[in-house]
CSV table of C-alpha atoms in Angstrom, one decimal:
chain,number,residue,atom,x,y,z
A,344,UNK,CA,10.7,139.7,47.6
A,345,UNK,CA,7.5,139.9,45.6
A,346,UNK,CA,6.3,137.1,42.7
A,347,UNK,CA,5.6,137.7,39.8
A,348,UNK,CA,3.2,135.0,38.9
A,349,UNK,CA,3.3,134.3,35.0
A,350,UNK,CA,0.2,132.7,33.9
A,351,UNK,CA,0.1,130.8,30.5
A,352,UNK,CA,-3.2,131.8,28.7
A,353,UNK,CA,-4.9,128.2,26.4
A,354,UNK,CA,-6.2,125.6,28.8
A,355,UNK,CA,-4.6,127.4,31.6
A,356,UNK,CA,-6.6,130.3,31.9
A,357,UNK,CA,-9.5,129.7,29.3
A,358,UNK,CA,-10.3,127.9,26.4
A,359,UNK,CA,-10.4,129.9,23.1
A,360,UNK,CA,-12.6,127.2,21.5
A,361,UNK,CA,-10.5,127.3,18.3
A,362,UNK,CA,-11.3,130.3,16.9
A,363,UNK,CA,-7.6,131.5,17.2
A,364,UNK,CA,-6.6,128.0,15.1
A,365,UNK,CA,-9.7,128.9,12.5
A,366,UNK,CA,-7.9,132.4,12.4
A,367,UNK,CA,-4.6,131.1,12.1
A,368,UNK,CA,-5.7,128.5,8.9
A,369,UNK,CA,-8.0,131.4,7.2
A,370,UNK,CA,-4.8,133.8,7.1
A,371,UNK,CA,-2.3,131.6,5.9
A,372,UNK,CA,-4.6,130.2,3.1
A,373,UNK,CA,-5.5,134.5,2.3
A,374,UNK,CA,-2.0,135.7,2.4
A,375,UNK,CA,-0.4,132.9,0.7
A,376,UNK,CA,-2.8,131.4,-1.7
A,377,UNK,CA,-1.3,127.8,-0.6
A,378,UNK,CA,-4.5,125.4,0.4
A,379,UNK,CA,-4.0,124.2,4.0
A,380,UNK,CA,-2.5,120.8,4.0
A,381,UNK,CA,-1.3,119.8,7.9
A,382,UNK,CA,-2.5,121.5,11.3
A,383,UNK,CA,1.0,121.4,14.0
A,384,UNK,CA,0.5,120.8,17.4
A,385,UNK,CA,0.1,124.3,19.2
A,386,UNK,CA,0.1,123.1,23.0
A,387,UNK,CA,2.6,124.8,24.9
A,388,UNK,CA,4.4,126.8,21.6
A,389,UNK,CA,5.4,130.0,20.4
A,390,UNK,CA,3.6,131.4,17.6
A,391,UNK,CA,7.0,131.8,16.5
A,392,UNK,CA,8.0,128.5,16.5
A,393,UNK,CA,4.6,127.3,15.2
A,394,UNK,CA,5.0,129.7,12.2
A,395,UNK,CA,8.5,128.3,10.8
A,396,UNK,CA,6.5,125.2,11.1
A,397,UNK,CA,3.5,125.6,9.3
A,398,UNK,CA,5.9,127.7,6.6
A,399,UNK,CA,8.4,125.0,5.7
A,400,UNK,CA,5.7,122.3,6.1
A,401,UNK,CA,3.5,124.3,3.0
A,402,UNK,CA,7.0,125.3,1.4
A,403,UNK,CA,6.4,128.7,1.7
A,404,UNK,CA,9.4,130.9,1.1
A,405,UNK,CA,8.2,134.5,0.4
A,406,UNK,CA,6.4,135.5,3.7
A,407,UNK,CA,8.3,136.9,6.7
A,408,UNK,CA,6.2,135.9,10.4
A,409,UNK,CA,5.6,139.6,10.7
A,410,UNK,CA,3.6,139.8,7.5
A,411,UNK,CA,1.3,137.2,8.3
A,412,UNK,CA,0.8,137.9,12.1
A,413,UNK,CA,-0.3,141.2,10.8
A,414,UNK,CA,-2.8,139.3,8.9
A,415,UNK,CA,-3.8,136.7,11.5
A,416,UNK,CA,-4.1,139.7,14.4
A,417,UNK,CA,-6.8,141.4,12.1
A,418,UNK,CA,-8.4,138.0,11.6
A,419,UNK,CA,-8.7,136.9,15.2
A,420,UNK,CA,-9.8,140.6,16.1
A,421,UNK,CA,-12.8,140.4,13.6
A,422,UNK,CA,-13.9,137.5,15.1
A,423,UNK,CA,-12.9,138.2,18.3
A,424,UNK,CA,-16.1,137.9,20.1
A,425,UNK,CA,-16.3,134.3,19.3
A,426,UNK,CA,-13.7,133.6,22.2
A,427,UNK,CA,-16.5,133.7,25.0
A,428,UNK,CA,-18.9,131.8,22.6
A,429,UNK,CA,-17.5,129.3,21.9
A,430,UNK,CA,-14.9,128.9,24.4
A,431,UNK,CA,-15.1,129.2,28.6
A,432,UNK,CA,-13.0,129.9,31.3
A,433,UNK,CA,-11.0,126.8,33.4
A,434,UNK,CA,-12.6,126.1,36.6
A,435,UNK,CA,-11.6,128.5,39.4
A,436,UNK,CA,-9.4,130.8,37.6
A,437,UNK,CA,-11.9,134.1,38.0
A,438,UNK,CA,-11.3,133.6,41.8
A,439,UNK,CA,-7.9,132.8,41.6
A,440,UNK,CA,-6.8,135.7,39.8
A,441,UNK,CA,-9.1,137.7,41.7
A,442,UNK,CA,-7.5,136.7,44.9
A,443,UNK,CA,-3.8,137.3,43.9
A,444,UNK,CA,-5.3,140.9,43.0
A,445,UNK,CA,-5.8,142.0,46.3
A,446,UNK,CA,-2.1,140.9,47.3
A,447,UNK,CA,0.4,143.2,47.3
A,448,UNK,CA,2.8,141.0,47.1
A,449,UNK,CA,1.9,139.6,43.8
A,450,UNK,CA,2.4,141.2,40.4
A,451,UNK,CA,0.4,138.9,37.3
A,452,UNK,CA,1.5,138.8,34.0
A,453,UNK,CA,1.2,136.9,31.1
A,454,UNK,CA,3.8,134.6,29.5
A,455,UNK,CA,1.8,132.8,26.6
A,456,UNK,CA,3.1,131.8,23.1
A,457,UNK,CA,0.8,133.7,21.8
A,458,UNK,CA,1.2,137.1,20.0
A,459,UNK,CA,0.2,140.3,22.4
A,460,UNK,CA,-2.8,141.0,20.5
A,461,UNK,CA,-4.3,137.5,20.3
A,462,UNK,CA,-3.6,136.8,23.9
A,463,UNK,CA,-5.1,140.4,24.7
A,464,UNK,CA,-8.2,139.2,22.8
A,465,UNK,CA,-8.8,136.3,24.7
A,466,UNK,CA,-8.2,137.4,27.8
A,467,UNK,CA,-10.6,140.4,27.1
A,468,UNK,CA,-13.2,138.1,25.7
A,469,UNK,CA,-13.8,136.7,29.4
A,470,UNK,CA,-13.4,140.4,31.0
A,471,UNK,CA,-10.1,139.6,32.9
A,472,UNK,CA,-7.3,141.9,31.5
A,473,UNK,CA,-7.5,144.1,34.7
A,474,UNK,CA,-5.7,140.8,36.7
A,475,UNK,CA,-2.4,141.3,34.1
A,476,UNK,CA,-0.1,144.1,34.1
A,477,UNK,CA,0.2,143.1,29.8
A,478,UNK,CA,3.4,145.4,30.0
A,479,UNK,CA,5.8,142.9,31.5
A,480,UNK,CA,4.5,140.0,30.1
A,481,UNK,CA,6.0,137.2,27.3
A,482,UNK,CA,4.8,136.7,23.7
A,483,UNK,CA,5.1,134.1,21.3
A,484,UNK,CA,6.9,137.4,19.2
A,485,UNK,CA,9.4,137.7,21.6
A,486,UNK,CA,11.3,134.4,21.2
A,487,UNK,CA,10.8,131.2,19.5
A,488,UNK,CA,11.9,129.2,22.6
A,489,UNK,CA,9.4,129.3,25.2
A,490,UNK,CA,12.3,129.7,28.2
A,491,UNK,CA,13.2,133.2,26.4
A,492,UNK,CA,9.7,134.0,27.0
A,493,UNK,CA,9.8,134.3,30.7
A,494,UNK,CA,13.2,135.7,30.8
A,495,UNK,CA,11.9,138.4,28.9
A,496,UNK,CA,9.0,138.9,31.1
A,497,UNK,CA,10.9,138.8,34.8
A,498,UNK,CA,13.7,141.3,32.7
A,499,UNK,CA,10.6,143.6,32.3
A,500,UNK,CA,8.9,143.3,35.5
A,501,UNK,CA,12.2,144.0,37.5
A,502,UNK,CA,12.9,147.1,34.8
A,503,UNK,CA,9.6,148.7,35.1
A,504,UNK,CA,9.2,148.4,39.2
A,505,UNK,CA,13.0,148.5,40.1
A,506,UNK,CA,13.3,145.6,42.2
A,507,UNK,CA,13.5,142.1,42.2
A,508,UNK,CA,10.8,139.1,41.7
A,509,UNK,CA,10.5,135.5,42.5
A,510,UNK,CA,9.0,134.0,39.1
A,511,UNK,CA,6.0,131.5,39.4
A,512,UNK,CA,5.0,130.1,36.1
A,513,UNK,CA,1.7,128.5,35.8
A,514,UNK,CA,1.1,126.6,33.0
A,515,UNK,CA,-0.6,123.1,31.6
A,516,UNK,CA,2.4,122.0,29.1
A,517,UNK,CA,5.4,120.1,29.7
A,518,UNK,CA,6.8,123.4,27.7
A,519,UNK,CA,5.5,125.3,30.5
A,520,UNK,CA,7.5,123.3,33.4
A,521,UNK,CA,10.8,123.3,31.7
A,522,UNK,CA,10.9,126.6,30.6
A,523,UNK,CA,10.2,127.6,34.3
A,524,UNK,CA,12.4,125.7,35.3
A,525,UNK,CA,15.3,126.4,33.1
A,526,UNK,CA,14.8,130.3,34.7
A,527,UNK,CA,14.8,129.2,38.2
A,528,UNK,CA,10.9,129.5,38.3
A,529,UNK,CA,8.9,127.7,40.7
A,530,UNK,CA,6.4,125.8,38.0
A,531,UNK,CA,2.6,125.4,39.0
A,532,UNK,CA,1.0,122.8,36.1
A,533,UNK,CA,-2.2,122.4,36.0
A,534,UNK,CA,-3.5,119.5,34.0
A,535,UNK,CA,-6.3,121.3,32.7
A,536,UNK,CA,-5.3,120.6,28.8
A,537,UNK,CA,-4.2,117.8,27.1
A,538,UNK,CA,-0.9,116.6,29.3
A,539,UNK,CA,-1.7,114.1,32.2
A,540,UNK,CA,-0.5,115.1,36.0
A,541,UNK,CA,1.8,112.0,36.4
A,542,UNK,CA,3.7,113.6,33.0
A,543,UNK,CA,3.6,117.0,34.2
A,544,UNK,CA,5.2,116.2,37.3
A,545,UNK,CA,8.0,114.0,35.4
A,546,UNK,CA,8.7,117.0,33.8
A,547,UNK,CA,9.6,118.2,37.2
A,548,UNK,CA,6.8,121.0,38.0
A,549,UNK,CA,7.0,121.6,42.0
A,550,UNK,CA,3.1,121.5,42.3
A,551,UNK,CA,0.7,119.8,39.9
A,552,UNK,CA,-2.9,120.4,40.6
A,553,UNK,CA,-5.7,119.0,38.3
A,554,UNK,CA,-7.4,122.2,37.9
A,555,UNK,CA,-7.4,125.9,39.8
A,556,UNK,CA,-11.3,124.8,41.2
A,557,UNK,CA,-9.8,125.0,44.8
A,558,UNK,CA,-9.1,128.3,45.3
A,559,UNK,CA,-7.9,128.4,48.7
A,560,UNK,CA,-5.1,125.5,48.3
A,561,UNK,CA,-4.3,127.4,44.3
A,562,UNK,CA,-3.1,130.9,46.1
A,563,UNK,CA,-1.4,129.2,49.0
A,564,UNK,CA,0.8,127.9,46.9
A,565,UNK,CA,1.0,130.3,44.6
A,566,UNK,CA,1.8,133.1,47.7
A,567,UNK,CA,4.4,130.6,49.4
A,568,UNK,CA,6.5,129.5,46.6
């Protein structure tokens, strides 16, 4: 059985250096007129989830999540070259994906909360959206829990190629471990972002590394989940 290894994209991958929050404030404050009051925590969300947030904290009633990622996709996209600016890749990750690439046994996708444009963005900024098959990933559209986001991407992995996968998530949240987990995924954290190793493993991820740097030891467990 192959894996489908679903990598989380913020302080997993890379980091944007806030110019997807920048975007995120500079549409809500254009489409709605309402001055920004409260910034939520993003770590390890859906967009979907973030956006009821951010609507009921401001007490806005007449805008639908659609309308403003509309707005928000054109805003990151205008600015989009600010990604590899401002922000860098985490340690090892260009090797690591690179590595899983030449494995046949190994389909990579994406299962980020972010929307499928942003998290093409990023991942373009830093020249590495030949490693994901974007198709059969999850978005922070699909679902406003993040567990329904890699459901959704092992239903559309096992669709498209007609067989089954075992699901790896990689990610650097405690939202990342549980929603593996809650889909039988083995969960790889990395504590690369703002959530501690001893916490990620209470969360019960089966590996917990403190970055991707060694490569080697990253795709061995990776390949023998």
């Amino acid at each position: 059985m192959r894996r489908l290894v679903m990598w989380d994209v913020d302080y997993t991958l890379l980091r944007g250096g806030g110019v997807a929050s920048t975007a995120w404030r500079a549409a809500f404050i254009e489409l709605t007129g309402v001055p920004w009051r409260e910034t939520p925590s993003f770590g390890g969300r859906t967009d979907l989830d973030i956006c009821a947030e951010v609507f009921a904290t401001h007490e806005v009633t007449d805008c639908t999540p659609e309308r403003f990622f509309r707005r928000y996709v054109d805003e990151v996209l205008r600015n989009r070259h600010q990604f590899a600016e401002q922000g860098e890749l985490m340690p090892g990750v260009r090797d690591v994906l690179s590595r899983l690439g030449d494995d046949p046994r190994v389909v990579q996708t994406l299962v980020t909360g972010n929307v499928p444009e942003v998290a093409a963005a990023k991942v373009a900024a830093f020249e590495l959206s030949g490693s994901f098959d974007a198709e059969v990933g999850g978005y922070g559209t699909d679902d406003s829990v993040r567990a329904t986001l890699v459901k959704r991407s092992l239903e559309r992995a096992e669709a498209k190629y007609g067989e089954r996968f075992q699901p790896v998530v990689v990610g650097d949240t405690v939202h990342d471990v549980t929603a593996a987990l809650a889909n039988g995924a083995f969960a790889v954290a990395v504590a690369t972002g703002a959530t501690t190793m001893a916490d990620l493993a209470l969360a019960g991820a089966h590996a917990v590394l403190p970055d991707l740097s060694d490569v080697d030891a990253t795709v061995r467990i990776l390949t023998a989940a």
